[in-house]
XYZ file of C-alpha atoms in Angstrom:
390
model
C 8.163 -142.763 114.664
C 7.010 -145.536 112.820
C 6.178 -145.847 108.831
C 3.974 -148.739 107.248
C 5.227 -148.994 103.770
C 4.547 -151.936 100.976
C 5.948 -153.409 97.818
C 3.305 -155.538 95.492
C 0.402 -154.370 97.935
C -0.274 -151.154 97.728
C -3.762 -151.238 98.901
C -2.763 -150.363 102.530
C -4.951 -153.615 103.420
C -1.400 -154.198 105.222
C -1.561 -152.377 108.439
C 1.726 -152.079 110.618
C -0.126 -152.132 114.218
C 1.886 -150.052 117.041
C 1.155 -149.046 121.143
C 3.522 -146.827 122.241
C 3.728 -144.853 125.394
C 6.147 -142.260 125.111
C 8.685 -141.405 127.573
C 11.979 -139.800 128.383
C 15.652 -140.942 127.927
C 16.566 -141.987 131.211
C 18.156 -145.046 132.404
C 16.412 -147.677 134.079
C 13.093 -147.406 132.431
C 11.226 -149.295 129.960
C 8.500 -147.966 127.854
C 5.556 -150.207 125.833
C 5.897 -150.423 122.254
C 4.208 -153.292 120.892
C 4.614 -154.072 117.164
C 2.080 -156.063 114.922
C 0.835 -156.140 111.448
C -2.647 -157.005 110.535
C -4.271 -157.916 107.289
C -7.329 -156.592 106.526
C -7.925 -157.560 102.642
C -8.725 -160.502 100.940
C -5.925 -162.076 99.936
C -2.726 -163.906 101.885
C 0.417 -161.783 101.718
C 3.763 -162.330 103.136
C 5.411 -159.563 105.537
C 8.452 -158.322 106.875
C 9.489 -155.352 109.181
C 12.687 -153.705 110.101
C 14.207 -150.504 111.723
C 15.586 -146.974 110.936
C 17.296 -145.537 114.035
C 18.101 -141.914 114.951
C 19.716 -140.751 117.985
C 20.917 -137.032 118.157
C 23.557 -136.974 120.535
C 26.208 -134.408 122.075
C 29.395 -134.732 119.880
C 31.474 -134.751 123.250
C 29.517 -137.195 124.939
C 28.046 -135.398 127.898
C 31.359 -133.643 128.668
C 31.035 -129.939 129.980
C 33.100 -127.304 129.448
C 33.070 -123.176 130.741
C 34.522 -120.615 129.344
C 34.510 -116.498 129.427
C 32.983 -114.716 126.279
C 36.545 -113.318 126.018
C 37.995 -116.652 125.857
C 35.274 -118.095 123.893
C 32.487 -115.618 122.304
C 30.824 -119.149 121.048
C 30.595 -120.194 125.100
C 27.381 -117.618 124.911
C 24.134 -119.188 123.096
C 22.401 -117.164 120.657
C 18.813 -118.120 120.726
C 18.978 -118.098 116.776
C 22.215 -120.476 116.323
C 22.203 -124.217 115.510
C 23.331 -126.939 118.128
C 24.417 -128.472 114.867
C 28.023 -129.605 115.073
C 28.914 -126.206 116.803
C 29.058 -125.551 120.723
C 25.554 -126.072 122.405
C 24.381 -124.448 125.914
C 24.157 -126.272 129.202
C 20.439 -125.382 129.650
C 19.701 -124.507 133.689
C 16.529 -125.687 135.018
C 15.260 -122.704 136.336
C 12.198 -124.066 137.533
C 13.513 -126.524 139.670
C 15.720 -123.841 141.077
C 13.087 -121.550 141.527
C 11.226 -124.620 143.395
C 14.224 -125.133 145.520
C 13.850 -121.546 147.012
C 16.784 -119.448 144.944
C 15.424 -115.612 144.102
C 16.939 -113.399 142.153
C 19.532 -110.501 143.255
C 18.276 -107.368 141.946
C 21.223 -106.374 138.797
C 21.847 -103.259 140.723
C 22.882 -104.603 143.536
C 25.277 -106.695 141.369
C 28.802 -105.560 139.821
C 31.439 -107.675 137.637
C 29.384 -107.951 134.611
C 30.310 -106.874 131.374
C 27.315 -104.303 130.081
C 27.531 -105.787 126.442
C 29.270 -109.514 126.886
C 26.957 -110.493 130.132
C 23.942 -108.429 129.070
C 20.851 -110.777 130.641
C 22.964 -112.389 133.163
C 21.109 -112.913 136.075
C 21.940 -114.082 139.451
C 20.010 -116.393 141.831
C 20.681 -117.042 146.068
C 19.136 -118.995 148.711
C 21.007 -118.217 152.255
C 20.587 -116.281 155.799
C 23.035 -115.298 158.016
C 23.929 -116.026 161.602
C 25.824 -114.694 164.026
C 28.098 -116.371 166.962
C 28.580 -116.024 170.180
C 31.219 -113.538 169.271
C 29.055 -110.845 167.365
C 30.693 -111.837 164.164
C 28.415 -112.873 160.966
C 28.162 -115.837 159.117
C 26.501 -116.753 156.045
C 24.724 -119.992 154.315
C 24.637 -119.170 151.211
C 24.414 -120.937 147.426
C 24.554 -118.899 144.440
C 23.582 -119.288 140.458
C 24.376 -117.701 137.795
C 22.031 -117.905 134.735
C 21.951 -116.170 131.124
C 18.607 -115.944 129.455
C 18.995 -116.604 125.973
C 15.426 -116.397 125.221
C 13.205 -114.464 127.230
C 9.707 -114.876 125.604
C 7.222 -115.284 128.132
C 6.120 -118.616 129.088
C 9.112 -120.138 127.290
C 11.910 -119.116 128.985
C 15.688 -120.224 128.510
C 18.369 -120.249 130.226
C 22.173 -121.406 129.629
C 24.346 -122.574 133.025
C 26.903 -120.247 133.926
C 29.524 -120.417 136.888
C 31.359 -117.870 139.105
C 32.913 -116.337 141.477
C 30.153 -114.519 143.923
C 31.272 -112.525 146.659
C 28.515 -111.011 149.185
C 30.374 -107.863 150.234
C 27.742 -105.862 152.574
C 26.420 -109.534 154.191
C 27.860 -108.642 157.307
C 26.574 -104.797 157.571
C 23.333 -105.112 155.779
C 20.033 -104.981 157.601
C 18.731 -107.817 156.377
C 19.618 -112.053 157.086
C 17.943 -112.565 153.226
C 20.482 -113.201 150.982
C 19.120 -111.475 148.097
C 18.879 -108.351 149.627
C 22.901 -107.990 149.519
C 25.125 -106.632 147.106
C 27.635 -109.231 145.098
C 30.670 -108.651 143.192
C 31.156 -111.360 140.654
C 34.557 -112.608 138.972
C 35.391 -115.486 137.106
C 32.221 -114.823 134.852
C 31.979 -118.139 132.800
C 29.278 -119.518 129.944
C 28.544 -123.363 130.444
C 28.673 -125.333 126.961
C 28.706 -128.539 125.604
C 31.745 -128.461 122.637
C 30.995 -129.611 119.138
C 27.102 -129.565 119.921
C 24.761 -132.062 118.876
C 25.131 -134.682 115.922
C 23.306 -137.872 115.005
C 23.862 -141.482 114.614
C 21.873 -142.932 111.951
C 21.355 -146.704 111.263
C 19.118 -148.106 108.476
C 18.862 -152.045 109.230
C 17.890 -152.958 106.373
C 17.424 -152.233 102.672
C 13.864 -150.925 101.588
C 12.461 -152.240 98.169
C 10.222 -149.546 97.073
C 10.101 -145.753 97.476
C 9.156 -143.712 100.749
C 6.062 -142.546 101.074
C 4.944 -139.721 98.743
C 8.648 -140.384 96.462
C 8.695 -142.294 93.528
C 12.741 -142.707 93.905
C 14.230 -145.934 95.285
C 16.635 -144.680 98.490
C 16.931 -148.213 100.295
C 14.981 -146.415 103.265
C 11.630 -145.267 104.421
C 12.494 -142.571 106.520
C 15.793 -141.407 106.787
C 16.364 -138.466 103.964
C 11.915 -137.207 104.844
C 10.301 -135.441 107.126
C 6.707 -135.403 107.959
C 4.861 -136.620 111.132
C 4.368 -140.094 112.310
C 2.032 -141.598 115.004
C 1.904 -137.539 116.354
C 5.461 -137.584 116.264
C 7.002 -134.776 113.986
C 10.741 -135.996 112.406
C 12.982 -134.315 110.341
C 15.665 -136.645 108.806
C 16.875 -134.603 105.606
C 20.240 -132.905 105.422
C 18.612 -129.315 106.540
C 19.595 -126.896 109.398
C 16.220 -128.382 111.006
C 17.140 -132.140 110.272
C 20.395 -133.525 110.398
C 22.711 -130.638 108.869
C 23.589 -129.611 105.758
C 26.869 -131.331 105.824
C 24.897 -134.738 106.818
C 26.008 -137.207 104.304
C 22.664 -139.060 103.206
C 24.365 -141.340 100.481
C 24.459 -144.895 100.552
C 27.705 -144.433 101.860
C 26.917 -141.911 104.415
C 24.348 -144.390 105.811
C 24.591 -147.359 104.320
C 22.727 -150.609 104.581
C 23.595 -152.512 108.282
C 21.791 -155.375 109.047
C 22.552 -156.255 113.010
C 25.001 -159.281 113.279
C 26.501 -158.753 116.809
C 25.239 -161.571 119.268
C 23.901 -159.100 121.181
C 21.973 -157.651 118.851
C 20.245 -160.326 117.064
C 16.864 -161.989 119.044
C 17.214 -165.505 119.111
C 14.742 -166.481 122.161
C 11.322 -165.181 122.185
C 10.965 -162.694 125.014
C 14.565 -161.301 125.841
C 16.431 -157.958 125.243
C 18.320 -157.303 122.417
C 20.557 -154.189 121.935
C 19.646 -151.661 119.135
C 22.387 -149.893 116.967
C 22.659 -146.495 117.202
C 23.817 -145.823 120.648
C 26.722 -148.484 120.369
C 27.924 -146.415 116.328
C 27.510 -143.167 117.968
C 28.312 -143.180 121.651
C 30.210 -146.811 121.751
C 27.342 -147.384 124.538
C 24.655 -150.245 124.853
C 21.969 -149.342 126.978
C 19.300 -149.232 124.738
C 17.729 -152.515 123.614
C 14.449 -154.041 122.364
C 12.342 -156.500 124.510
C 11.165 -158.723 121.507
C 7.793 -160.385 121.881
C 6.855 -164.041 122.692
C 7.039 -165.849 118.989
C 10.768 -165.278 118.091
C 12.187 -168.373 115.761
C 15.810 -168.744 114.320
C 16.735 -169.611 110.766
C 18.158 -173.189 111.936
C 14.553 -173.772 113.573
C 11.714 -172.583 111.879
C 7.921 -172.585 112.873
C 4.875 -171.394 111.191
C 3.497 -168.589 112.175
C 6.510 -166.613 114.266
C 8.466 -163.970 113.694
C 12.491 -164.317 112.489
C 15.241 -162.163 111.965
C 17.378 -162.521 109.058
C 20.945 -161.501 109.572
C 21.835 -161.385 105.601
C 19.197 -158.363 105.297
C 18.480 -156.871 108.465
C 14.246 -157.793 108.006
C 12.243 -159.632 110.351
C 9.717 -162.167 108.309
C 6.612 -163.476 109.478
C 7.451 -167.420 108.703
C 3.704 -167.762 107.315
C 1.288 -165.870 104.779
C -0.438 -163.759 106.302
C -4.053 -164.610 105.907
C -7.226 -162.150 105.436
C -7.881 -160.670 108.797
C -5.233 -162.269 110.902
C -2.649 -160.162 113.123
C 0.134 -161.576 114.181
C 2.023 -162.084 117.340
C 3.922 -159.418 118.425
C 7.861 -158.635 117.152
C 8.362 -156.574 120.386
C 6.818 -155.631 123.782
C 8.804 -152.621 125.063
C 11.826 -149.977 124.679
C 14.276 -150.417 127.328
C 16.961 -148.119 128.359
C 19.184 -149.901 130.895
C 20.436 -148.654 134.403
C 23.922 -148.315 132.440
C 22.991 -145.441 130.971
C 25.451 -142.846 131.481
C 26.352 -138.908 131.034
C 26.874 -139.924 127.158
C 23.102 -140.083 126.791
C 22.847 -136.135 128.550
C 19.837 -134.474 126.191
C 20.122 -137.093 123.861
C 16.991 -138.221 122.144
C 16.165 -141.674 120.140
C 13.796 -142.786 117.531
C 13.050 -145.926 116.721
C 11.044 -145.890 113.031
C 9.597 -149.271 112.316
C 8.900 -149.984 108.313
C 6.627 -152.911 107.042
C 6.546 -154.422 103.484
C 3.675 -156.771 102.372
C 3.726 -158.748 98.871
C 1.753 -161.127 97.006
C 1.786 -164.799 98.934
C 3.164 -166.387 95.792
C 6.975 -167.974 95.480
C 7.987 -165.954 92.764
C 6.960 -162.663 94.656
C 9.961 -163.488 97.031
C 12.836 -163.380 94.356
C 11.441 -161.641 91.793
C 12.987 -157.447 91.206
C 9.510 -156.574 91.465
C 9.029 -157.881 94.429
C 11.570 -158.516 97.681
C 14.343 -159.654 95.092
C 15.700 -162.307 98.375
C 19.064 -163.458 97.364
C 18.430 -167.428 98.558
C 22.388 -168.057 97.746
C 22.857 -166.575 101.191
C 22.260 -169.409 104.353
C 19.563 -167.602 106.267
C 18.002 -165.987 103.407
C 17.890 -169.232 102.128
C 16.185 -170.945 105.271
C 14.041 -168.378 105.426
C 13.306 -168.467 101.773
C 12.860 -172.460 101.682
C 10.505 -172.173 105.207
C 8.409 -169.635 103.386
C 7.575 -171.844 100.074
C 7.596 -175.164 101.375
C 3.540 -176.159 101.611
């Protein structure tokens, strides 16, 4: 996700410049997403860029629970009910398990199921038996039990399940296969994750002019839209498809939170730098930001790099931006660290970058019309000085 957005220039002769290489959530990988912005007009402009973060997230952290329909009718997915902030199915990989050799047991050679409450409840095997020196049988076997909540062809579902499965012919059946036996099931039990999905949302800092296609003022660029970005389809409004209806989008809901934890805030060019939203939602840091090779601090300034003010939550270029120049990357890759944990089970996380461009000119800095920079604050102040000092 990523969102080029200006204030003054509204030309789109600003272009926020991004290489990304998608990936999945998993711990221990990093993933490129370099970050420029080029100017392609006439005139010199000053820019800054910031972040909008999203992670949807299990409520319960990863934790599993399984429960009987009786117990629980909610412990059964519907293929039609949200994962919103209500219970959410353990989703079976079925196939991996079909890769790993499990077939199904024909239902009628199957018994313990409830008609209506287990209807498409289906049971998988892998096993032979033996028999020792003693004429009696054995068995191998490994069992799962899987309900399809949606059975549309070519995009099959299926929600976890566990049991009790008792083969009781094994020994007097005519065949070693396993799934030519009869079973009598007990313990019948939906797997669920409780409380669902929800979302951590962090908007870094505060935007100055509407998002795109809006003529109202929301402090952000993406959060509260939906569209598609870079091929990337979001939804962040407060809809059954986005974040809920209950989702509080107000400015308290998600307010304005500039990073200021040392570990969050790049100080030396090339390091990683924790992001937001895993550590407000999950109390977790394992995903961070390897920040590109022209990083500068607000107590040492230098033309032409990138710096992060802590008073705002934006990233300024410490020079105008001159026709046709790019400039040096803000960041290199998306990292998610080894110490990513069960927390981060079906999570997913987006990362929207958001660009302004003004005017080069002093008063463009201060001014309402423009970035409105409150210079009575120390780093907005450096930064401020840095910027309209010849």
């Amino acid at each position: 996700i990523n969102r080029a957005s200006s204030a003054a220039v509204s030309d789109n002769s600003v272009v926020l410049k991004e290489d990304y290489v998608a990936t999945s959530l998993v711990g221990g990988k990093k993933t490129k997403k370099e970050v420029s912005v080029t100017n392609t007009g006439d005139e010199s402009v000053f820019v800054r860029v910031s972040y909008e973060e999203v992670l949807k997230h299990l409520t319960n952290k990863g934790a599993t629970k399984y429960d009987s329909f009786t117990d629980n009718p909610n412990a059964r997915y519907e293929a039609d009910r949200t994962t919103l902030n209500t219970d959410a199915p353990v989703n079976f990989d079925m196939a991996q398990a079909l890769a790993d050799g499990f077939e199904q047991v024909p239902e009628a050679q199957v018994t313990g199921l409830d008609a209506t409450d287990d209807a498409n409840v289906y049971l998988y095997v892998k096993g032979t038996r033996t028999k020792d020196p003693y004429d009696t049988y054995n068995h191998n076997l490994e069992y799962r039990l899987v309900y399809a909540y949606d059975e549309t062809q070519g995009k099959e579902k299926y929600q976890a399940m566990s049991c009790s499965a008792n083969p009781t012919d094994f020994a007097t059946s005519t065949s070693d296969d396993a799934k030519d036996w009869n079973y009598t099931l007990s313990d019948v039990k939906y797997g669920y994750y409780e409380g669902g999905y929800t979302h951590a949302v962090v908007n870094w800092a505060k935007s100055s002019v509407a998002p795109q296609g809006e003529s109202t003022v929301t402090d952000r660029a993406l959060i509260g839209t939906k569209g598609s970005r870079y091929g990337t389809n979001y939804n962040y409004t407060a809809t059954d498809e986005g974040f809920g209806t209950s989702f509080d989008l107000s400015a308290t809901g998600v307010p304005v939170k500039p990073a200021t934890h040392g570990d969050q805030v790049p100080v030396a060019s090339g390091m990683q730098y924790d992001v937001q939203a895993d550590l407000a939602g999950l109390g977790q840091k394992a995903i961070a930001i390897e920040y590109g090779s022209s990083m500068a601090t607000t107590t040492s300034l230098v033309a032409n790099k990138w710096v992060y003010n802590s008073d705002d939550g934006w990233f300024y270029f410490t020079s105008p931006l001159t026709s046709g120049q790019t400039t040096d990357l803000l960041m290199k890759n998306l990292v998610f660290k080894n110490e990513m944990g069960k927390e981060y089970s079906n999570a997913t996380y987006d990362l929207g970058i958001k660009m302004e461009a003004i005017a080069a000119n002093n008063e463009a800095l201060t001014d309402t019309a423009g970035w409105g920079m409150n210079t009575s604050q120390t780093n907005t102040g450096l930064i401020h000085t840095f910027l309209t000092t010849p």
